[in-house]
Coordinates of C-alpha atoms in Angstrom, one line a residue:
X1 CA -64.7 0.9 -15.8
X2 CA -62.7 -0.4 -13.3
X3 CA -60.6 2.2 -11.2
X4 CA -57.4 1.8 -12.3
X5 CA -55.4 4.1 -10.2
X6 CA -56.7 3.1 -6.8
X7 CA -56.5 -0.5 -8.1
X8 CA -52.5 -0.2 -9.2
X9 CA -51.7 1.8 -5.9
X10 CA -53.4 -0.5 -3.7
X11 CA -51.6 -3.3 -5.3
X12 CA -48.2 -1.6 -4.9
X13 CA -49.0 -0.7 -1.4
X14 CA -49.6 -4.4 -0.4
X15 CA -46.9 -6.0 -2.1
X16 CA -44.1 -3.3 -0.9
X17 CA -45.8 -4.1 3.1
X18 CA -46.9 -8.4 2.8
X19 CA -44.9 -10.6 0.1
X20 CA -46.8 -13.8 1.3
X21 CA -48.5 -16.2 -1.3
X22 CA -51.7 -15.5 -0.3
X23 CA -53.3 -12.6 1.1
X24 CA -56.6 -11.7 1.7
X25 CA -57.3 -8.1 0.6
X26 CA -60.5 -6.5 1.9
X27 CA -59.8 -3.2 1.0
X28 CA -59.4 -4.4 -2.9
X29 CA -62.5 -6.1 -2.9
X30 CA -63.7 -3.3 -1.5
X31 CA -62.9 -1.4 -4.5
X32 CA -64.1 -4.2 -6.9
X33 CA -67.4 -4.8 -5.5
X34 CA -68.5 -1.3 -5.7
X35 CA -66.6 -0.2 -9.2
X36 CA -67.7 -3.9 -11.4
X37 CA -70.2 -5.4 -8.7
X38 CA -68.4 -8.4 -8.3
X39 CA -71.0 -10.3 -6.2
X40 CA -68.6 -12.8 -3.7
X41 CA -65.5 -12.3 -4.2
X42 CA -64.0 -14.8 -1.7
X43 CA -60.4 -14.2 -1.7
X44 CA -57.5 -12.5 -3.9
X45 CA -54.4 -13.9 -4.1
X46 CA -50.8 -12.0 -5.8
X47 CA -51.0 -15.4 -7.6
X48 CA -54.0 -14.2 -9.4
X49 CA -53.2 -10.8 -9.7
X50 CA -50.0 -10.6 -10.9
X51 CA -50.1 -11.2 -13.9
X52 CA -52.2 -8.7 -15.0
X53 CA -50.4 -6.1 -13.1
X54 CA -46.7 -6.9 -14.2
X55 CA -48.8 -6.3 -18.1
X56 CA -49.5 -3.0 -17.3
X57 CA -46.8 -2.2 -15.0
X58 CA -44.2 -3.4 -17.6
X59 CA -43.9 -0.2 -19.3
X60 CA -42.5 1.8 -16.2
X61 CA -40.3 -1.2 -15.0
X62 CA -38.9 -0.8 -18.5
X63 CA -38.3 2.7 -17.9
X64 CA -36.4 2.2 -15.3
X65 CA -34.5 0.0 -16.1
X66 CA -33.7 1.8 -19.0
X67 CA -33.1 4.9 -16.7
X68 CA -30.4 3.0 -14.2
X69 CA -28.8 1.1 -17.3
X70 CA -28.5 5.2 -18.9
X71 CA -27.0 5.8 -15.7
X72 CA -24.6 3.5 -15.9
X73 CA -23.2 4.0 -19.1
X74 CA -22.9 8.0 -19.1
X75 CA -20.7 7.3 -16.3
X76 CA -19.1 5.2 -18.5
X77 CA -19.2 7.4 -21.3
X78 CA -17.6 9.9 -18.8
X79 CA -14.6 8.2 -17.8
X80 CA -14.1 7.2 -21.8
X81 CA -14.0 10.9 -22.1
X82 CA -11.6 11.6 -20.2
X83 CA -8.7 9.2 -21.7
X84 CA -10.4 10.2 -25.0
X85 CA -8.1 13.5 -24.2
X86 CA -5.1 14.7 -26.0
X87 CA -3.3 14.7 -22.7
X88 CA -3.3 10.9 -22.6
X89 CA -2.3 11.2 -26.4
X90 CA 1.6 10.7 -26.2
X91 CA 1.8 8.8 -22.8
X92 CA 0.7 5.3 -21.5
X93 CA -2.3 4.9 -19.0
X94 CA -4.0 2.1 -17.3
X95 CA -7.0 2.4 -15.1
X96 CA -9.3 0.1 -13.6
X97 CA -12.6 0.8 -11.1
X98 CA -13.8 -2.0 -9.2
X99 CA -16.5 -2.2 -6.7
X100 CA -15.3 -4.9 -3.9
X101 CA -19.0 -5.8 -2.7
X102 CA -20.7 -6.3 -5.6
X103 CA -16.7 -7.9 -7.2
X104 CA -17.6 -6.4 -10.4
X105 CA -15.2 -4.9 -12.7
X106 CA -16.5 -0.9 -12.7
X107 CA -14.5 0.5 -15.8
X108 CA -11.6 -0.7 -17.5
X109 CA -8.9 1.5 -19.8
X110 CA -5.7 -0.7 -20.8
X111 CA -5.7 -2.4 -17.3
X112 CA -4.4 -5.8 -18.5
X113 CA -1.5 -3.4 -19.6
X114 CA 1.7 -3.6 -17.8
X115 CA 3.4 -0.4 -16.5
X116 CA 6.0 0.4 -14.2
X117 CA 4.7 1.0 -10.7
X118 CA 7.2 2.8 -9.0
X119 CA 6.3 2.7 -4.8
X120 CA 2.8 1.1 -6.2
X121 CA 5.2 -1.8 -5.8
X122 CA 5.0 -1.3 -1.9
X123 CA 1.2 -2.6 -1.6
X124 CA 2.6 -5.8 -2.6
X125 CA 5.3 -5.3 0.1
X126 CA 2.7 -4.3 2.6
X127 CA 0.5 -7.4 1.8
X128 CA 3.3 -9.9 2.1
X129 CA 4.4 -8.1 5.7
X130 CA 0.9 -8.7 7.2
X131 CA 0.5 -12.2 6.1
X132 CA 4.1 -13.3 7.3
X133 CA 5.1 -11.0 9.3
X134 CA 2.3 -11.2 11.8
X135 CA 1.6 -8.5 15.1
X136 CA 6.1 -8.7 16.1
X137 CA 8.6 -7.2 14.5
X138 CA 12.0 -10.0 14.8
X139 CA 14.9 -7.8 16.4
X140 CA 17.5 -10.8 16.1
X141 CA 18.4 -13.9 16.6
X142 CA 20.7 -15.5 19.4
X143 CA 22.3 -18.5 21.1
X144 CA 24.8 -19.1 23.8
X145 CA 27.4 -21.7 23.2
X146 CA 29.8 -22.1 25.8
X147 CA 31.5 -18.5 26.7
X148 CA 30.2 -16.7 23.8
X149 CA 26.8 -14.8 22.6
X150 CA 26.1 -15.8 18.7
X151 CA 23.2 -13.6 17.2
X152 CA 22.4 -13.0 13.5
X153 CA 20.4 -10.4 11.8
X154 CA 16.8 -10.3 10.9
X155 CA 17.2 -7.3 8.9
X156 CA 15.4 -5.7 11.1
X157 CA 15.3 -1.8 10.0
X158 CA 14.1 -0.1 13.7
X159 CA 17.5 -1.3 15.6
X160 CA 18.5 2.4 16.1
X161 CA 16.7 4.0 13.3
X162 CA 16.4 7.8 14.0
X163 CA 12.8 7.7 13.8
X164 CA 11.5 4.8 15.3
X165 CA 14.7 5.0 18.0
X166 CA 13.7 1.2 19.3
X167 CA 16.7 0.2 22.2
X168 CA 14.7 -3.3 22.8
X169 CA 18.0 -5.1 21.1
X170 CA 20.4 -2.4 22.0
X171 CA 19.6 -2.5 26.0
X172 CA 19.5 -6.7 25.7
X173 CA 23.3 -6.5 23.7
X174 CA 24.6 -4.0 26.4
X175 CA 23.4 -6.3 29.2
X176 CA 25.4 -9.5 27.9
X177 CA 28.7 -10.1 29.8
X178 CA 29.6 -12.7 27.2
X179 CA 31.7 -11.7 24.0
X180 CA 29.6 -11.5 21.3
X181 CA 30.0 -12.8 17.9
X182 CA 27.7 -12.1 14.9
X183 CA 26.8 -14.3 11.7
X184 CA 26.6 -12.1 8.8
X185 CA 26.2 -15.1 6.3
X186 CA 22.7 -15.4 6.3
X187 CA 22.5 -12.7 4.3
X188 CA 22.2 -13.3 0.6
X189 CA 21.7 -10.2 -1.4
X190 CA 23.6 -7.6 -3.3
X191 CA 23.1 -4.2 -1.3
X192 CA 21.4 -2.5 -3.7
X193 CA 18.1 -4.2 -5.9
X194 CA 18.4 -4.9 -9.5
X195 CA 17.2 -2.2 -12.0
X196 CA 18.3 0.2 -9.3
X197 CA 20.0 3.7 -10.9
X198 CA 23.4 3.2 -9.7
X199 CA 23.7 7.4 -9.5
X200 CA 21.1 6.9 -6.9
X201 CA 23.9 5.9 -4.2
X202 CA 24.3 8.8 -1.9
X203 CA 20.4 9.5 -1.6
X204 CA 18.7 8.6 1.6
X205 CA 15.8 6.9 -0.8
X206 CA 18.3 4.4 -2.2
X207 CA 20.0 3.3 1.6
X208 CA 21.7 0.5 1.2
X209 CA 20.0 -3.5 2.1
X210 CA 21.3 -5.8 5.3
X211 CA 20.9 -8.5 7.7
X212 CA 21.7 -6.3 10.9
X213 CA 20.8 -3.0 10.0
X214 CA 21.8 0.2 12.0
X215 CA 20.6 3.6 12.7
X216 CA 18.4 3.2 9.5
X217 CA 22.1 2.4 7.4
X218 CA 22.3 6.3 6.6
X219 CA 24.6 9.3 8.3
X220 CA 22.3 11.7 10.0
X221 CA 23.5 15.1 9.6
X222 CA 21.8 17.6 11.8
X223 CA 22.7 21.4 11.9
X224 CA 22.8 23.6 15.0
X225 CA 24.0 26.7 15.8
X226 CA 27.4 25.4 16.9
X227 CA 28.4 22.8 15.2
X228 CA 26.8 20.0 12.9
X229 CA 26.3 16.2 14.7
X230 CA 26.6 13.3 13.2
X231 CA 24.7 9.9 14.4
X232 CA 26.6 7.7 14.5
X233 CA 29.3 9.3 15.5
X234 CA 31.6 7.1 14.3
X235 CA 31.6 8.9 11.2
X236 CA 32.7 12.2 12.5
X237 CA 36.5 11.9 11.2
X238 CA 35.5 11.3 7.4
X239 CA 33.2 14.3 7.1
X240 CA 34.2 16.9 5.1
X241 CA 32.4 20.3 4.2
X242 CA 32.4 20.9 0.2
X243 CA 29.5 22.2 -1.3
X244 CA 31.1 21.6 -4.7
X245 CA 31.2 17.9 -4.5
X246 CA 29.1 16.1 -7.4
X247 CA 28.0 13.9 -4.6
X248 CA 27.1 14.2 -0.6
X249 CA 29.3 10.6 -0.6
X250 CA 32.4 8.5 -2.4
X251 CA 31.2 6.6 -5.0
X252 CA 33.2 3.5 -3.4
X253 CA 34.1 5.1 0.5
X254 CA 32.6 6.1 3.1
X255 CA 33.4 9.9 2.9
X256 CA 31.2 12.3 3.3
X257 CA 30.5 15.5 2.4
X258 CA 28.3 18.0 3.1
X259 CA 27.5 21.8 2.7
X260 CA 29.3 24.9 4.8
X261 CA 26.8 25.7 6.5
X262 CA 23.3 23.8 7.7
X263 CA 20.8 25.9 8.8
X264 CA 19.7 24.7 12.6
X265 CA 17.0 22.2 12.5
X266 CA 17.9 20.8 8.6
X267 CA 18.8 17.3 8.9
X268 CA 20.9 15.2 5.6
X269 CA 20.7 11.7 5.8
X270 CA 23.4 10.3 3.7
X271 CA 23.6 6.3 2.9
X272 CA 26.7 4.5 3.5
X273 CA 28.5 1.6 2.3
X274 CA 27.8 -2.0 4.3
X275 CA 30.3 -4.5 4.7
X276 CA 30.7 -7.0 7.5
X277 CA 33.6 -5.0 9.2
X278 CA 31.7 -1.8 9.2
X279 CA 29.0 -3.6 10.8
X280 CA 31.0 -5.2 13.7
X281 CA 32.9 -2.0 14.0
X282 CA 29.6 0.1 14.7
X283 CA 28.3 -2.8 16.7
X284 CA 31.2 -2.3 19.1
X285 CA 31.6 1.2 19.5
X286 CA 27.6 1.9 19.8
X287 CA 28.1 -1.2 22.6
X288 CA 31.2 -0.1 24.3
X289 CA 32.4 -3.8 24.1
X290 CA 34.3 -6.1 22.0
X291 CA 32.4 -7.4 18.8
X292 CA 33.5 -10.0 15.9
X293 CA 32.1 -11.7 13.2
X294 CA 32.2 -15.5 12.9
X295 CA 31.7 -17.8 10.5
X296 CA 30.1 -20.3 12.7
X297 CA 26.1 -20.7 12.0
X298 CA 23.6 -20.0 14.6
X299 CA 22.3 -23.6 15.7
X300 CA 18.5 -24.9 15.3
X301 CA 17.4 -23.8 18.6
X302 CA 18.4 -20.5 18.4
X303 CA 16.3 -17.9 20.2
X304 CA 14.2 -14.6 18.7
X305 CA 14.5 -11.5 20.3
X306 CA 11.2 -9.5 19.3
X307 CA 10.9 -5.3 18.8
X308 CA 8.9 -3.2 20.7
X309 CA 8.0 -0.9 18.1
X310 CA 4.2 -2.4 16.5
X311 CA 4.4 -3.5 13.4
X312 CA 1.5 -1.8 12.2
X313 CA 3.8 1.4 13.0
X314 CA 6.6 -0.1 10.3
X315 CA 3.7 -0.6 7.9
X316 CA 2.4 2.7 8.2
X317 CA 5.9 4.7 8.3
X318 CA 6.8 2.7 5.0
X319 CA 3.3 3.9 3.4
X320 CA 2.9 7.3 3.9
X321 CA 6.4 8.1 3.9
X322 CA 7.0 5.7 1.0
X323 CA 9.7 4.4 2.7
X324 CA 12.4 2.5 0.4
X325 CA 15.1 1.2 2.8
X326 CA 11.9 -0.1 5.3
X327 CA 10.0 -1.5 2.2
X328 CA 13.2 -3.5 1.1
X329 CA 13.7 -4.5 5.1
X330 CA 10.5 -5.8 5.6
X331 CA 10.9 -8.5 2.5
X332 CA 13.8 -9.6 3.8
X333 CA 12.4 -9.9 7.4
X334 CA 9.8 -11.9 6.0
X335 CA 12.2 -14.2 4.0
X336 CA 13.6 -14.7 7.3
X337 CA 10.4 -16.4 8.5
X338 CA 10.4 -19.1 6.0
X339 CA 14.3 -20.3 5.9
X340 CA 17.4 -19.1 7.6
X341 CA 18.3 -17.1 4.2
X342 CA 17.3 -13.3 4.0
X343 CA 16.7 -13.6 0.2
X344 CA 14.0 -11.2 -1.5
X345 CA 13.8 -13.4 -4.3
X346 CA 12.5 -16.8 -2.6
X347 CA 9.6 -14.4 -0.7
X348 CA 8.5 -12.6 -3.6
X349 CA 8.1 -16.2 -5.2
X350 CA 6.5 -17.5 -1.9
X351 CA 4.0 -14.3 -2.1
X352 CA 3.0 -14.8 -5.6
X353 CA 2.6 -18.8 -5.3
X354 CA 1.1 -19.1 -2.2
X355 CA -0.8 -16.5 -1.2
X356 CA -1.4 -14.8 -4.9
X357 CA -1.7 -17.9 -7.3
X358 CA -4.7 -16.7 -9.5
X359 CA -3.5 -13.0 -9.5
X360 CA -5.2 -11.7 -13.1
X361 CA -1.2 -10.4 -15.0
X362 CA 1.3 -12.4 -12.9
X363 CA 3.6 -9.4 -12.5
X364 CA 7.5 -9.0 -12.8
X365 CA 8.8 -8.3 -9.7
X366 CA 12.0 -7.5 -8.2
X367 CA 12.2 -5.6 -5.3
X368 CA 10.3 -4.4 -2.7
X369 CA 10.3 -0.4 -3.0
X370 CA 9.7 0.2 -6.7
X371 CA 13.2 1.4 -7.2
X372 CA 13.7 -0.8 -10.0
X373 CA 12.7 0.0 -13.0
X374 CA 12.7 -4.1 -14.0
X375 CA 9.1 -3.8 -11.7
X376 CA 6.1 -4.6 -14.0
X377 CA 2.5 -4.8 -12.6
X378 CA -1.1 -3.8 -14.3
X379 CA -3.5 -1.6 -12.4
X380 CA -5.6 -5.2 -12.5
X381 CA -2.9 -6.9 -10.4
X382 CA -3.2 -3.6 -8.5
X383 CA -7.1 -4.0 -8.1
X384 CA -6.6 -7.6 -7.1
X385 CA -4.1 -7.3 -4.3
X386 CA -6.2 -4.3 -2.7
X387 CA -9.6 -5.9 -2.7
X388 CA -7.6 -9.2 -0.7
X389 CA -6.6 -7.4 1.9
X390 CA -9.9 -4.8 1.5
X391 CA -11.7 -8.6 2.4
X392 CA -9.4 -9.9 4.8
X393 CA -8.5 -7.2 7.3
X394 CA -10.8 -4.3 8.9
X395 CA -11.5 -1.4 7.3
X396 CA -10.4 1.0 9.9
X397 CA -6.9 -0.7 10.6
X398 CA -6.1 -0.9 6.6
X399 CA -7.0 2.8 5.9
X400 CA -4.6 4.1 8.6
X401 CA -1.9 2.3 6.8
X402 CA -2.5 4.0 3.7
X403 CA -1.6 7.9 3.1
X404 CA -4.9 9.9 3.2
X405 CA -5.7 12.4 0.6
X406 CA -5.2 16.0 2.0
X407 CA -4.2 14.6 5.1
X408 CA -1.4 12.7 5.6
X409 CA 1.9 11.2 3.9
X410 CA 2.4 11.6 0.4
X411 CA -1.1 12.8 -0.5
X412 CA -1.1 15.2 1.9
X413 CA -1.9 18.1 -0.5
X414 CA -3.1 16.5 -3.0
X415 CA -6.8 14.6 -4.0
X416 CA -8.3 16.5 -0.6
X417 CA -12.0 15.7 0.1
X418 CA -14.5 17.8 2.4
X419 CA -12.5 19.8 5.3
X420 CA -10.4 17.0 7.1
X421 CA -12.9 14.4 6.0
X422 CA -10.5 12.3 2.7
X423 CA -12.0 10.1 0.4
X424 CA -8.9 9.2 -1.4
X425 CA -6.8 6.3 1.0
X426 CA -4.2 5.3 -1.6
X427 CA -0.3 4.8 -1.7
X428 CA 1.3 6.8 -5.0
X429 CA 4.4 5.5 -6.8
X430 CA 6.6 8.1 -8.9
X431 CA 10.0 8.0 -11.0
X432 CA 10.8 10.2 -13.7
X433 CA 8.3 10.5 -16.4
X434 CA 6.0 7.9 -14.1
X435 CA 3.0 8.6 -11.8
X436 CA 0.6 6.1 -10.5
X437 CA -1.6 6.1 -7.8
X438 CA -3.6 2.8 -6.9
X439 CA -6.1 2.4 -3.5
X440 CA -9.6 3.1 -2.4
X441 CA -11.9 5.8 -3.0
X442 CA -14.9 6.7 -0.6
X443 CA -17.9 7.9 -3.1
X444 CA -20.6 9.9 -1.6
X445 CA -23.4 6.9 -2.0
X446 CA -21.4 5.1 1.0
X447 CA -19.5 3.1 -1.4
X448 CA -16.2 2.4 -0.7
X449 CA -14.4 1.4 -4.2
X450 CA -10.7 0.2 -5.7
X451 CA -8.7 1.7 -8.4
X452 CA -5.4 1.7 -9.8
X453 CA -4.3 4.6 -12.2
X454 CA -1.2 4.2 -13.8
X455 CA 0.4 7.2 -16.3
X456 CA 4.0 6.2 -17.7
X457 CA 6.7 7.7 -19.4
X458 CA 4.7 11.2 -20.1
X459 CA 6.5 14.3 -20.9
X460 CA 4.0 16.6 -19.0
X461 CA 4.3 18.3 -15.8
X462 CA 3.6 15.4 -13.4
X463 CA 1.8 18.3 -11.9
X464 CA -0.7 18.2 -14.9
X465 CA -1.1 14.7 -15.0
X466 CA -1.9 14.9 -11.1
X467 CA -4.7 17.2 -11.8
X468 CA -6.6 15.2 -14.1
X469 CA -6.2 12.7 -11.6
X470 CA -7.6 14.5 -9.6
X471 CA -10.7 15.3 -11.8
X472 CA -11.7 11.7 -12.6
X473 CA -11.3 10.7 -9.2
X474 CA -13.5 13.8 -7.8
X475 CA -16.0 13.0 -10.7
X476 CA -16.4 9.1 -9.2
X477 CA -16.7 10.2 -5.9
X478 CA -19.7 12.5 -6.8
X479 CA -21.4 10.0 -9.4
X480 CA -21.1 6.6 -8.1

């Protein structure tokens, strides 16, 4: 009988090292001569011999495949498992695993489902800054006409802000010896989005919308040991200590108020009201010159002052900070690219037609923070938009913008992988009775995959919902 075993390991051994069409095996005939005395045996080809060995070899490549599929579906089986839970029983989920190389749809639990996304609503933002807003940030627009400088708003969010402290546009206004004269028309919004809780008002999350925004259009309140400061300090005369106010702000003024006492270092940033005299107002006394507003349009040839602050920097403070007042700035900014009308409406439409036309569950939405609860997406639409830009920008600059579980932003202590090393790059969303959390996930096979997972209007502890998160997402980084 024919040696079977050195036959079959021969055969794997030469077709795992040559794949040619027609190879000339001594060692093979070798083998045959001596076990079945094959008298010239000229040549053996895979063409001859495979055949036979796929018949006998059929068995254990049905094994495995049987093996991988098993694989496959207990991880499946898994993950069903887990929404299968009484948790899940009284709330509404979504989730959806895809795996960007191979574009194949993972695992899917109610992800054609709508849900309100909260700040999931701020990937969407983020992809419609990179493609519009390019590497510059546009500080403002001017023109000179005869004895007067006539700029206009961007709504650019950095002029002043207390973080990002940019003086780009503040040095250039200082330097004019012209009057200058500022066009607040080509602003076309209310202050606040739609769907936005109007008790919300006095927060530093909800700060108010505008073309020329300044010192990030909130009161900073700073404690020391000898007295409290206020930037800007134009507000000085209308702040009042009450700790018993309802609200840290007048519902319809811009009076303040604030605690007794703030311990040194504590910082409150209160919104206030916009209008176009507050604006020129604060324009003139941060200037030291004269400042009015005009109804006169900037003309055609208008010039663009740009920030110094990189734009990856706005991206990334919006992200991990989940930034509302940036996240609503940067729509308008890029609605300012297209026309000469700061409108959020006409670049969320130019987003989703142009640049998102076969999006999977064409979503409602409305702003570009998730403040409002009018935002609809599905963790699909989520998926979608995160495997674009996972495709059409680099890896390393795309996870920097994203908060880092453990690490940084708002996942700092939560989803934490091995030491400082995260595995969780995602941006989470969260209103009352609402918790989603949609990004990429780094699995220990090297794979880098997407998910959304969407929880709405629970009545748990979003504590509890947070930890079995956290189990499903640790379980997928071990198993696939």
């Amino acid at each position: 009988m024919t040696d079977h075993n050195n036959m079959y390991h021969l055969f794997v051994k030469l077709l795992i090292n040559d794949m040619s069409g027609d190879i000339f095996m001594p060692e093979f005939r070798k083998v045959l001569r001596e076990k079945e005395k094959i008298p010239n045996f000229p040549s053996l080809t895979l063409k001859n011999l495979l055949p036979a060995m796929l018949r006998k070899l059929y068995p254990y490549l049905l094994l495995s495949l049987f093996v991988c599929t098993a694989c496959g579906t207990s991880g499946k089986i898994r993950v069903k498992k887990h929404f299968d839970s009484d948790f899940f029983r009284t709330q509404f989920t979504g989730f959806a695993l895809y795996d960007p190389e191979e574009e194949a749809l993972l695992y899917s639990y109610q992800s054609d489902k709508y849900f309100t996304p909260a700040s999931n609503t701020k990937i969407f933002t983020l992809y419609t800054g990179l493609h519009v807003l390019g590497d510059s940030i546009p500080a403002l627009h001017y023109a000179s006409e005869r004895d007067t400088l006539y700029i206009e708003g961007t709504g650019n969010p950095v002029f002043l802000h207390p973080y990002f402290k940019d003086r780009n546009a503040l040095g250039f206004l200082k330097n004019q010896e012209l009057p200058i004269a500022w066009y607040p028309d080509n602003f076309t919004e209310e202050r606040s989005g739609p769907g936005w809780a109007w008790d919300d008002y006095a927060y530093y999350y909800a700060a108010e919308r505008s073309a020329l925004p300044m010192y990030g259009n909130v009161l900073t309140i700073t404690g020391n040991r000898e007295k409290t400061e206020c930037s800007p300090g134009y507000f000085r005369d209308v702040v009042n200590h009450d700790s018993k106010a309802p609200y840290p702000r007048d519902l319809r003024h811009n009076t303040f108020y604030i605690p007794e006492y703030i311990k040194t270092g504590d910082t409150l940033e209160i919104p206030f009201i916009q209008t176009t005299e507050l604006t020129t107002r604060l324009l003139s006394d941060t200037l030291g010159k004269k400042v009015f507003h005009t109804t006169r349009k900037l003309p055609l040839n208008k010039k663009t002052l740009y920030s110094h602050t990189p734009v990856d920097s706005l991206f990334r403070r919006m992200m991990l900070e989940s930034d509302n007042f940036l996240a609503e700035q940067i729509l308008l900014m890029a609605a300012g690219t297209l026309s000469d009308s700061l409108n959020t409406r006409k670049i969320i439409d130019h987003t989703l037609q142009r640049f998102l036309p076969d999006i999977p569950q064409k979503p409602r939405w409305v702003d570009g923070s998730g403040l409002s609860r009018y935002n609809l997406f599905t963790p699909e639409s989520m998926v979608y938009v995160l495997n674009r830009m996972y495709h059409e920008y680099p890896q390393e600059r795309l996870f920097q913008l994203f908060p880092a579980g453990g690490v940084s932003g708002t996942l700092k202590h939560y989803y934490k992988g091995d030491g400082d090393v995260p595995y969780i790059f995602a941006k989470s969303g969260s209103l009352s009775n609402n918790y989603n959390l949609s990004g990429y996930i780094r699995t220990k096979s090297g794979k880098i995959l997407i998910f959304s997972y969407m929880n709405n209007h629970y009545m748990h502890e979003t504590t509890a919902v947070k930890q079995h998160m956290d189990t499903l997402l640790r379980y997928i980084r071990e198993h696939y």
